[in-house]
Amino acid sequence: MTTEALGAAVEELLRPVTGTALSGGTGGAAALEPLVREVLGALAEGAARRGGPVAAASPADLARGVADTFGAARGTEALGRLTELLAHGSADPADPACAAHLHCPPLAVAVAADLAVSALNPSQDSWDQAPAATVLETLLLEEMAGLVGYDPAEAAGVLTSGGTESNLMGLMLARDRVLGAATGRQIELTGVPRAGAGVGLGSAAGARPRILASAAAHFSVQRAAALLGLGEDAVIPVAVDSQLRMKTGALTAALERCVERGQLPVAIVATAGTTDTGAIDPLRECAELAARYGAWLHVDAAYGGGALLSDRLAPLLDGIELADSVSLDWHKLGWQPAAAGIFLVRKSETYASLARRAVYLNPADDEEAGYPSLLGLSLRTTRRADAFKIAVTLRTLGREGLGRLVDACHELAVAGARAVAAHPRLELHGQAGAGEPVLTAFLFRYVPAASGGAGASVGASADADAVRADEVNAALRRRLLREGGAVVGRTELPGEGPGRVRLKLTLLNPHTTVREVERLLDAVVAAGAAEEGA
């Protein structure tokens, strides 16, 4: 077959197929324009049909609706119908009554920037796939290193999918550096030594690596330990105070016990912004203890890192600049579409065990000729240019503009916590001596009427009330979801026994008003009363 015939055959294959236009090239923008208009219209229609923070439907009813539309959408109508379906069936973090999770409403300018990335589709694993984006990510990371307090000339980092990936990277480097120094092995090559293989502090043999993190630390710490071959049991939970901050005394005692047992403290994970209360561990004290015991300090600031944007709240993270590595998530208190995670190390040489050479991506002679590669900085190969939307946002609003958004959400949380404390049917967690919410989240619960059953002992009555409170609070949240009235978080306080279920508001919409938060709390009370009567 001739070249001309082959070309004609290809054209004939594509002729009857709709939707084959590409988003790149000189004609990409023109191809996108009508489709983007259709998407915007469908988003508006779906949001109007939803009419609130979440669609009023049971999970089963929603699943049936999704399946029906998915099965029926075909051809040119698929984009509009499925986009409307997604908008109708999504929880909308921009709605004031959607305040359950660290799930922010993204800034429109960040979403527009992300559209450009999706259209161009650069991949950050080699320079020749993302020339400009490679430079932009490098410049952004230098700026982020300076924000944390690192020397940008000495630090290194990468964009990640979020805190879970960043925490894994921090603990991987901790394992390789600290365990490698203790054993004289290159851990990323030889693997984690088995117990009893002569690993230890000083003359202790058979030491087991340990990671110390607060009892309120993110579950990804345990997951990382499992993936790294250390085992989830290697993570030692450290006691927290009533505000869920790691106790320095408890951390000191845990480290001492490790040494006494011949165990190796590989890392201390300090949390700057727990998911439930925004609690911030004593970072400077953690850094001092890490240095004393030769452990790596990783700070999980996926949530609390946003405080660095605020002049008023940044002092809460005093000591973060002493950490060996840090996790930040700008898809939380940064108002970016997911994913927008950042991982940083204070010293670039500690990144050595992640270095990778792939001859088809970053050959040495290319780098010597001035074509840089980010491949050896990430756990991933193909990787979106997620730095772009953050860069656009920072240049549009600046640190001061983003800091105003952080401050607005903090003040909103303070007002909401005060409204809870003043309400006779609501109880704010940790109000006594706790002061205001640390960041933008707080815990509370609806208080059902006491049972006070005749003939019951005081202890039995209290236990029954605690069980009932847990049941009512869990059920009222599901009622709000089912009716489409609100999306409120649910968690449990550390400990054992009944009475630990709490509701959670995480306020990340800076345009929400105090009155709207009060209406959300009124909805919680109404749902609680309805559950009591059910």
PDB file of C-alpha atoms in Angstrom, residues 418-522:
ATOM      1  CA  ARG A 418     -18.382  30.356  70.041  1.00  0.00           C
ATOM      2  CA  ALA A 419     -21.858  29.714  68.641  1.00  0.00           C
ATOM      3  CA  VAL A 420     -21.550  26.048  69.609  1.00  0.00           C
ATOM      4  CA  ALA A 421     -20.372  26.932  73.125  1.00  0.00           C
ATOM      5  CA  ALA A 422     -23.364  29.228  73.566  1.00  0.00           C
ATOM      6  CA  HIS A 423     -25.971  26.720  72.351  1.00  0.00           C
ATOM      7  CA  PRO A 424     -27.770  24.709  75.060  1.00  0.00           C
ATOM      8  CA  ARG A 425     -27.989  21.523  72.946  1.00  0.00           C
ATOM      9  CA  LEU A 426     -24.434  21.563  71.599  1.00  0.00           C
ATOM     10  CA  GLU A 427     -21.157  20.791  73.345  1.00  0.00           C
ATOM     11  CA  LEU A 428     -17.807  22.075  72.084  1.00  0.00           C
ATOM     12  CA  HIS A 429     -14.894  19.687  72.479  1.00  0.00           C
ATOM     13  CA  GLY A 430     -12.076  20.924  74.683  1.00  0.00           C
ATOM     14  CA  GLN A 431     -13.613  24.311  75.402  1.00  0.00           C
ATOM     15  CA  ALA A 432     -12.341  24.438  78.990  1.00  0.00           C
ATOM     16  CA  GLY A 433      -9.015  26.230  78.851  1.00  0.00           C
ATOM     17  CA  ALA A 434      -8.673  25.564  75.125  1.00  0.00           C
ATOM     18  CA  GLY A 435      -9.476  28.993  73.775  1.00  0.00           C
ATOM     19  CA  GLU A 436     -10.133  29.387  70.058  1.00  0.00           C
ATOM     20  CA  PRO A 437      -9.786  26.844  67.230  1.00  0.00           C
ATOM     21  CA  VAL A 438      -6.154  26.535  66.207  1.00  0.00           C
ATOM     22  CA  LEU A 439      -6.833  26.684  62.475  1.00  0.00           C
ATOM     23  CA  THR A 440     -10.227  26.329  60.791  1.00  0.00           C
ATOM     24  CA  ALA A 441     -11.712  23.166  62.322  1.00  0.00           C
ATOM     25  CA  PHE A 442     -13.390  22.248  65.587  1.00  0.00           C
ATOM     26  CA  LEU A 443     -15.210  19.288  67.146  1.00  0.00           C
ATOM     27  CA  PHE A 444     -18.575  19.297  68.884  1.00  0.00           C
ATOM     28  CA  ARG A 445     -21.605  17.138  69.459  1.00  0.00           C
ATOM     29  CA  TYR A 446     -25.331  17.321  69.837  1.00  0.00           C
ATOM     30  CA  VAL A 447     -26.388  16.539  73.415  1.00  0.00           C
ATOM     31  CA  PRO A 448     -29.560  14.420  73.607  1.00  0.00           C
ATOM     32  CA  ALA A 449     -31.868  14.655  76.585  1.00  0.00           C
ATOM     33  CA  ALA A 450     -30.551  12.561  79.503  1.00  0.00           C
ATOM     34  CA  SER A 451     -32.221   9.179  79.884  1.00  0.00           C
ATOM     35  CA  GLY A 452     -32.478   9.253  83.677  1.00  0.00           C
ATOM     36  CA  GLY A 453     -34.211   5.883  83.761  1.00  0.00           C
ATOM     37  CA  ALA A 454     -35.811   4.980  87.106  1.00  0.00           C
ATOM     38  CA  GLY A 455     -33.915   2.409  89.122  1.00  0.00           C
ATOM     39  CA  ALA A 456     -30.733   2.686  87.044  1.00  0.00           C
ATOM     40  CA  SER A 457     -27.432   3.288  88.818  1.00  0.00           C
ATOM     41  CA  VAL A 458     -25.594   6.543  88.189  1.00  0.00           C
ATOM     42  CA  GLY A 459     -22.828   4.744  86.302  1.00  0.00           C
ATOM     43  CA  ALA A 460     -25.223   2.701  84.192  1.00  0.00           C
ATOM     44  CA  SER A 461     -27.273   5.809  83.395  1.00  0.00           C
ATOM     45  CA  ALA A 462     -24.154   7.705  82.320  1.00  0.00           C
ATOM     46  CA  ASP A 463     -23.052   4.838  80.077  1.00  0.00           C
ATOM     47  CA  ALA A 464     -26.495   4.645  78.526  1.00  0.00           C
ATOM     48  CA  ASP A 465     -26.467   8.391  77.865  1.00  0.00           C
ATOM     49  CA  ALA A 466     -23.020   8.133  76.269  1.00  0.00           C
ATOM     50  CA  VAL A 467     -24.142   5.304  73.991  1.00  0.00           C
ATOM     51  CA  ARG A 468     -27.271   7.227  73.073  1.00  0.00           C
ATOM     52  CA  ALA A 469     -25.262  10.374  72.328  1.00  0.00           C
ATOM     53  CA  ASP A 470     -22.983   8.435  69.989  1.00  0.00           C
ATOM     54  CA  GLU A 471     -25.937   6.879  68.176  1.00  0.00           C
ATOM     55  CA  VAL A 472     -27.827  10.161  67.777  1.00  0.00           C
ATOM     56  CA  ASN A 473     -24.799  12.110  66.537  1.00  0.00           C
ATOM     57  CA  ALA A 474     -23.883   9.433  64.008  1.00  0.00           C
ATOM     58  CA  ALA A 475     -27.474   9.177  62.806  1.00  0.00           C
ATOM     59  CA  LEU A 476     -28.145  12.914  62.573  1.00  0.00           C
ATOM     60  CA  ARG A 477     -25.174  13.288  60.228  1.00  0.00           C
ATOM     61  CA  ARG A 478     -26.577  10.589  57.938  1.00  0.00           C
ATOM     62  CA  ARG A 479     -30.006  12.251  58.089  1.00  0.00           C
ATOM     63  CA  LEU A 480     -28.498  15.539  56.903  1.00  0.00           C
ATOM     64  CA  LEU A 481     -26.768  13.731  54.030  1.00  0.00           C
ATOM     65  CA  ARG A 482     -29.894  11.812  53.057  1.00  0.00           C
ATOM     66  CA  GLU A 483     -32.014  14.976  53.042  1.00  0.00           C
ATOM     67  CA  GLY A 484     -29.358  16.997  51.202  1.00  0.00           C
ATOM     68  CA  GLY A 485     -29.253  19.594  53.965  1.00  0.00           C
ATOM     69  CA  ALA A 486     -25.613  19.535  55.052  1.00  0.00           C
ATOM     70  CA  VAL A 487     -22.306  17.669  54.919  1.00  0.00           C
ATOM     71  CA  VAL A 488     -20.905  17.529  58.452  1.00  0.00           C
ATOM     72  CA  GLY A 489     -17.846  15.546  59.500  1.00  0.00           C
ATOM     73  CA  ARG A 490     -17.780  12.706  61.997  1.00  0.00           C
ATOM     74  CA  THR A 491     -14.876  11.395  64.048  1.00  0.00           C
ATOM     75  CA  GLU A 492     -14.084   9.822  67.407  1.00  0.00           C
ATOM     76  CA  LEU A 493     -11.914  11.035  70.252  1.00  0.00           C
ATOM     77  CA  PRO A 494      -8.950   8.863  71.284  1.00  0.00           C
ATOM     78  CA  GLY A 495      -9.700   6.339  74.003  1.00  0.00           C
ATOM     79  CA  GLU A 496     -12.046   3.480  74.732  1.00  0.00           C
ATOM     80  CA  GLY A 497     -15.733   3.136  75.483  1.00  0.00           C
ATOM     81  CA  PRO A 498     -18.834   5.090  74.473  1.00  0.00           C
ATOM     82  CA  GLY A 499     -19.225   8.848  74.364  1.00  0.00           C
ATOM     83  CA  ARG A 500     -16.372   9.545  71.942  1.00  0.00           C
ATOM     84  CA  VAL A 501     -18.271  10.292  68.719  1.00  0.00           C
ATOM     85  CA  ARG A 502     -17.950  13.921  67.680  1.00  0.00           C
ATOM     86  CA  LEU A 503     -19.146  16.004  64.768  1.00  0.00           C
ATOM     87  CA  LYS A 504     -16.680  18.201  62.938  1.00  0.00           C
ATOM     88  CA  LEU A 505     -16.829  21.428  60.998  1.00  0.00           C
ATOM     89  CA  THR A 506     -13.875  22.217  58.753  1.00  0.00           C
ATOM     90  CA  LEU A 507     -14.414  25.705  57.398  1.00  0.00           C
ATOM     91  CA  LEU A 508     -12.485  26.302  54.178  1.00  0.00           C
ATOM     92  CA  ASN A 509     -14.803  28.664  52.283  1.00  0.00           C
ATOM     93  CA  PRO A 510     -13.631  32.221  53.022  1.00  0.00           C
ATOM     94  CA  HIS A 511     -16.837  33.640  51.524  1.00  0.00           C
ATOM     95  CA  THR A 512     -19.085  31.863  54.029  1.00  0.00           C
ATOM     96  CA  THR A 513     -20.724  34.178  56.566  1.00  0.00           C
ATOM     97  CA  VAL A 514     -21.101  33.734  60.317  1.00  0.00           C
ATOM     98  CA  ARG A 515     -24.867  33.626  59.883  1.00  0.00           C
ATOM     99  CA  GLU A 516     -24.533  30.743  57.419  1.00  0.00           C
ATOM    100  CA  VAL A 517     -22.465  28.812  59.939  1.00  0.00           C
ATOM    101  CA  GLU A 518     -25.118  29.472  62.572  1.00  0.00           C
ATOM    102  CA  ARG A 519     -27.796  28.171  60.190  1.00  0.00           C
ATOM    103  CA  LEU A 520     -25.700  25.041  59.656  1.00  0.00           C
ATOM    104  CA  LEU A 521     -25.569  24.499  63.414  1.00  0.00           C
ATOM    105  CA  ASP A 522     -29.333  25.041  63.614  1.00  0.00           C
TER     106      ASP A 522
END
